[in-house]
C-alpha positions as a Markdown table, in Angstrom:
| # | Residue | x | y | z |
|---|---|---|---|---|
| 1 | Met | 0.0 | 0.0 | 0.0 |
| 2 | Ala | 1.4 | 3.3 | -1.1 |
| 3 | Ser | 1.4 | 6.2 | 1.3 |
| 4 | Asn | 1.0 | 9.8 | 0.2 |
| 5 | Ala | 2.5 | 11.0 | 3.4 |
| 6 | Pro | 5.7 | 13.0 | 3.1 |
| 7 | Leu | 8.9 | 11.2 | 3.9 |
| 8 | Ala | 10.1 | 11.8 | 7.3 |
| 9 | Arg | 13.5 | 13.3 | 7.8 |
| 10 | Pro | 15.9 | 10.7 | 9.1 |
| 11 | Glu | 16.9 | 11.4 | 12.6 |
| 12 | Gly | 20.0 | 10.6 | 14.5 |
| 13 | Arg | 23.3 | 9.5 | 13.0 |
| 14 | Val | 22.0 | 8.9 | 9.5 |
| 15 | Gly | 20.6 | 12.4 | 9.3 |
| 16 | Ser | 23.6 | 14.2 | 10.6 |
| 17 | Ser | 25.8 | 12.1 | 8.3 |
| 18 | Leu | 23.7 | 13.2 | 5.3 |
| 19 | Ala | 23.9 | 16.8 | 6.4 |
| 20 | Arg | 27.7 | 16.6 | 6.7 |
| 21 | Thr | 27.9 | 15.0 | 3.3 |
| 22 | Ala | 25.7 | 17.8 | 1.8 |
| 23 | Gly | 27.9 | 20.4 | 3.4 |
| 24 | Leu | 31.0 | 18.7 | 2.3 |
| 25 | Arg | 29.7 | 18.6 | -1.3 |
| 26 | Ala | 28.9 | 22.3 | -1.2 |
| 27 | Arg | 32.4 | 23.2 | 0.0 |
| 28 | Val | 34.0 | 20.9 | -2.6 |
| 29 | Arg | 31.8 | 22.5 | -5.3 |
| 30 | Ser | 32.8 | 26.0 | -4.1 |
| 31 | Gln | 36.4 | 25.1 | -4.1 |
| 32 | Leu | 36.2 | 23.5 | -7.6 |
| 33 | Arg | 34.5 | 26.7 | -8.8 |
| 34 | Leu | 37.4 | 28.8 | -7.3 |
| 35 | Ala | 39.9 | 26.4 | -8.8 |
| 36 | Ala | 38.3 | 26.6 | -12.3 |
| 37 | Phe | 38.2 | 30.4 | -12.0 |
| 38 | Ala | 41.9 | 30.5 | -11.0 |
| 39 | Leu | 42.8 | 28.1 | -13.9 |
| 40 | Arg | 40.9 | 30.3 | -16.4 |
| 41 | Arg | 42.8 | 33.4 | -15.1 |
| 42 | Tyr | 46.1 | 31.6 | -15.2 |
| 43 | Ala | 45.4 | 30.3 | -18.7 |
| 44 | Ala | 44.5 | 33.8 | -19.9 |
| 45 | Lys | 47.8 | 35.2 | -18.3 |
| 46 | Ser | 49.7 | 32.3 | -19.8 |
| 47 | Asp | 48.3 | 33.0 | -23.2 |
| 48 | Arg | 49.2 | 36.7 | -22.9 |
| 49 | Leu | 52.7 | 35.8 | -21.7 |
| 50 | Leu | 53.1 | 33.3 | -24.5 |
| 51 | Ala | 51.9 | 35.8 | -27.1 |
| 52 | Ser | 54.3 | 38.4 | -25.6 |
| 53 | Met | 57.2 | 36.0 | -25.7 |
| 54 | Val | 56.5 | 35.0 | -29.3 |
| 55 | Gly | 56.2 | 38.6 | -30.3 |
| 56 | Ser | 59.5 | 39.5 | -28.7 |
| 57 | Leu | 61.2 | 36.6 | -30.4 |
| 58 | Leu | 59.8 | 37.7 | -33.7 |
| 59 | Leu | 61.0 | 41.2 | -33.1 |
| 60 | Cys | 64.5 | 39.9 | -32.1 |
| 61 | Gly | 64.6 | 37.8 | -35.2 |
| 62 | Ser | 63.7 | 40.7 | -37.5 |
| 63 | Ala | 66.3 | 42.9 | -35.7 |
| 64 | Leu | 68.9 | 40.2 | -36.2 |
| 65 | Ala | 68.2 | 39.8 | -39.8 |
| 66 | Ala | 68.0 | 43.6 | -40.2 |
| 67 | Gln | 71.7 | 44.3 | -40.2 |
| 68 | Ala | 72.7 | 42.2 | -43.2 |
| 69 | Asp | 69.4 | 42.8 | -44.9 |
| 70 | Ser | 69.4 | 46.6 | -44.5 |
| 71 | Val | 72.9 | 47.1 | -45.9 |
| 72 | Val | 73.7 | 47.7 | -49.5 |
| 73 | Phe | 77.3 | 47.4 | -50.9 |
| 74 | Arg | 78.0 | 49.6 | -54.0 |
| 75 | Asp | 81.0 | 50.1 | -56.2 |
| 76 | Ala | 82.9 | 47.2 | -54.7 |
| 77 | Trp | 86.3 | 46.8 | -56.3 |
| 78 | Phe | 89.8 | 45.6 | -55.5 |
| 79 | Arg | 93.1 | 46.8 | -56.8 |
| 80 | Ala | 94.8 | 44.1 | -59.1 |
| 81 | Pro | 97.8 | 42.8 | -57.2 |
| 82 | Leu | 101.2 | 43.7 | -58.8 |
| 83 | Pro | 102.8 | 40.7 | -60.6 |
| 84 | Gly | 104.3 | 38.4 | -58.0 |
| 85 | Ala | 102.6 | 40.2 | -55.1 |
| 86 | Ser | 99.7 | 38.9 | -53.1 |
| 87 | Val | 98.8 | 41.9 | -51.0 |
| 88 | Thr | 96.3 | 44.5 | -52.2 |
| 89 | Ala | 93.4 | 46.5 | -51.0 |
| 90 | Ala | 89.6 | 46.5 | -51.6 |
| 91 | Tyr | 87.1 | 49.3 | -51.5 |
| 92 | Cys | 83.4 | 49.9 | -51.6 |
| 93 | Asp | 80.5 | 52.1 | -50.3 |
| 94 | Val | 78.4 | 50.6 | -47.5 |
| 95 | Glu | 75.0 | 52.1 | -47.2 |
| 96 | Asn | 72.7 | 51.3 | -44.3 |
| 97 | Arg | 69.0 | 51.6 | -45.4 |
| 98 | Gly | 67.7 | 50.3 | -42.0 |
| 99 | His | 66.5 | 52.0 | -38.9 |
| 100 | Ser | 69.2 | 50.8 | -36.6 |
| 101 | Ala | 73.0 | 50.8 | -36.8 |
| 102 | Ala | 74.8 | 48.0 | -38.7 |
| 103 | Thr | 78.2 | 47.0 | -37.4 |
| 104 | Leu | 80.6 | 45.2 | -39.8 |
| 105 | Val | 83.0 | 43.0 | -37.8 |
| 106 | Arg | 84.9 | 41.1 | -40.5 |
| 107 | Phe | 85.2 | 40.0 | -44.1 |
| 108 | Asp | 86.1 | 36.5 | -45.1 |
| 109 | Ala | 86.8 | 34.8 | -48.4 |
| 110 | Ser | 83.6 | 33.0 | -49.5 |
| 111 | Ala | 85.5 | 30.2 | -51.3 |
| 112 | Gly | 88.0 | 29.7 | -48.5 |
| 113 | Gly | 91.6 | 29.3 | -49.5 |
| 114 | Asp | 94.5 | 31.3 | -48.3 |
| 115 | Leu | 93.0 | 34.8 | -48.6 |
| 116 | Lys | 93.0 | 36.7 | -45.3 |
| 117 | Val | 91.0 | 40.0 | -45.1 |
| 118 | Glu | 91.5 | 42.8 | -42.5 |
| 119 | Met | 89.7 | 46.1 | -42.0 |
| 120 | His | 92.2 | 48.9 | -41.9 |
| 121 | Glu | 92.3 | 52.7 | -41.7 |
| 122 | Thr | 95.0 | 55.0 | -43.0 |
| 123 | Val | 96.2 | 57.3 | -40.2 |
| 124 | Arg | 98.3 | 60.4 | -41.1 |
| 125 | Ser | 100.3 | 62.2 | -38.5 |
| 126 | Gln | 103.4 | 64.4 | -38.3 |
| 127 | Asp | 106.7 | 63.5 | -36.7 |
| 128 | Ala | 108.8 | 65.9 | -34.6 |
| 129 | Asp | 110.4 | 67.3 | -37.7 |
| 130 | Gly | 107.0 | 68.1 | -39.3 |
| 131 | Leu | 107.3 | 65.2 | -41.8 |
| 132 | Glu | 104.1 | 63.4 | -42.6 |
| 133 | Met | 103.8 | 59.9 | -41.4 |
| 134 | Val | 101.4 | 57.4 | -42.8 |
| 135 | Arg | 100.5 | 54.1 | -41.1 |
| 136 | Met | 97.7 | 51.6 | -41.1 |
| 137 | Arg | 95.5 | 50.9 | -38.1 |
| 138 | His | 93.6 | 47.6 | -37.8 |
| 139 | Leu | 89.9 | 48.2 | -37.2 |
| 140 | Gln | 87.9 | 45.7 | -35.1 |
| 141 | Glu | 84.6 | 47.0 | -36.5 |
| 142 | Val | 83.0 | 49.6 | -38.8 |
| 143 | Glu | 79.7 | 51.0 | -37.7 |
| 144 | Val | 77.3 | 52.3 | -40.2 |
| 145 | Ser | 74.6 | 54.6 | -38.7 |
| 146 | Pro | 71.0 | 54.3 | -40.0 |
| 147 | Gly | 70.6 | 56.2 | -43.3 |
| 148 | Ala | 74.3 | 56.7 | -43.6 |
| 149 | Thr | 76.9 | 55.6 | -46.1 |
| 150 | Val | 80.5 | 54.7 | -45.1 |
| 151 | Thr | 83.0 | 54.8 | -47.9 |
| 152 | Leu | 86.0 | 52.4 | -47.9 |
| 153 | Ala | 88.4 | 54.3 | -50.2 |
| 154 | Pro | 92.1 | 54.7 | -50.9 |
| 155 | Gly | 93.7 | 56.9 | -48.2 |
| 156 | Gly | 91.0 | 56.2 | -45.6 |
| 157 | Arg | 89.2 | 53.1 | -44.3 |
| 158 | His | 89.7 | 50.0 | -46.6 |
| 159 | Leu | 90.1 | 46.3 | -46.7 |
| 160 | Met | 93.6 | 44.7 | -46.8 |
| 161 | Leu | 93.7 | 41.5 | -48.8 |
| 162 | Phe | 96.6 | 39.1 | -47.9 |
| 163 | Gly | 97.0 | 36.2 | -50.3 |
| 164 | Ala | 94.8 | 37.8 | -53.0 |
| 165 | Pro | 94.3 | 35.7 | -56.1 |
| 166 | Gln | 94.9 | 37.0 | -59.6 |
| 167 | Ala | 91.1 | 36.7 | -60.3 |
| 168 | Arg | 88.7 | 38.9 | -62.2 |
| 169 | Asn | 86.2 | 39.0 | -59.4 |
| 170 | Leu | 86.5 | 38.2 | -55.7 |
| 171 | Thr | 83.5 | 37.2 | -53.5 |
| 172 | Leu | 83.8 | 38.1 | -49.8 |
| 173 | Gln | 81.4 | 37.5 | -47.0 |
| 174 | Ala | 80.7 | 40.6 | -44.9 |
| 175 | Ser | 79.8 | 39.6 | -41.3 |
| 176 | Phe | 77.9 | 41.8 | -38.9 |
| 177 | Ala | 77.9 | 42.1 | -35.1 |
| 178 | Asp | 74.6 | 40.3 | -34.8 |
| 179 | Gly | 75.9 | 37.2 | -36.6 |
| 180 | Ser | 74.2 | 37.9 | -39.9 |
| 181 | Ala | 76.2 | 38.0 | -43.1 |
| 182 | Arg | 75.9 | 38.6 | -46.8 |
| 183 | Glu | 78.2 | 38.1 | -49.9 |
| 184 | Val | 79.7 | 41.0 | -51.7 |
| 185 | Val | 81.3 | 40.6 | -55.2 |
| 186 | Phe | 84.4 | 42.9 | -55.7 |
| 187 | Glu | 85.5 | 43.6 | -59.3 |
| 188 | Arg | 89.2 | 43.7 | -60.1 |
| 189 | Arg | 90.6 | 47.1 | -61.4 |
| 190 | Thr | 94.1 | 47.8 | -62.6 |
| 191 | Glu | 96.1 | 50.9 | -61.5 |
| 192 | Gly | 94.7 | 54.0 | -63.1 |
| 193 | Ser | 91.3 | 52.6 | -64.0 |
| 194 | Pro | 88.2 | 54.4 | -62.6 |
């Protein structure tokens, strides 16, 4: 026989146990909600942090590539070595079309071999008797400011080539302070040619 009477609330131990369980469930539910909220906030911060890090790396990458990519070499030539000689000089204009300074740190022969390249500057001074002294000073680097052109020319900054081949053209690799590099082809010119 079915009774329509409302169910009585359990009394005693069973009732207090159910009440404790319900309270525990409510606390767990509340803590889970807080944990979920904290995870969502952490994930949002992590996404922003990750996006910031990726953006920074991309900017660094573009800055690294910018030195070699923003520099243009024009009128690159080297003086034909005298017969039997293997030391000569090379010259060019180095134009920086970028928005930050580009620093040349060295030139190397692209094909390897015995060719050694040094960046030099001609320095003029007078001795005690008033005679002009000319000497070469080794340069560790050549900085090209944004929008500027540095000219490597006879009587000023230039490249010294030791072990230069008797070739028509010479390909050198210009290396920059940021590790980037680019190849530059120098054309041979004889004494007196423009």
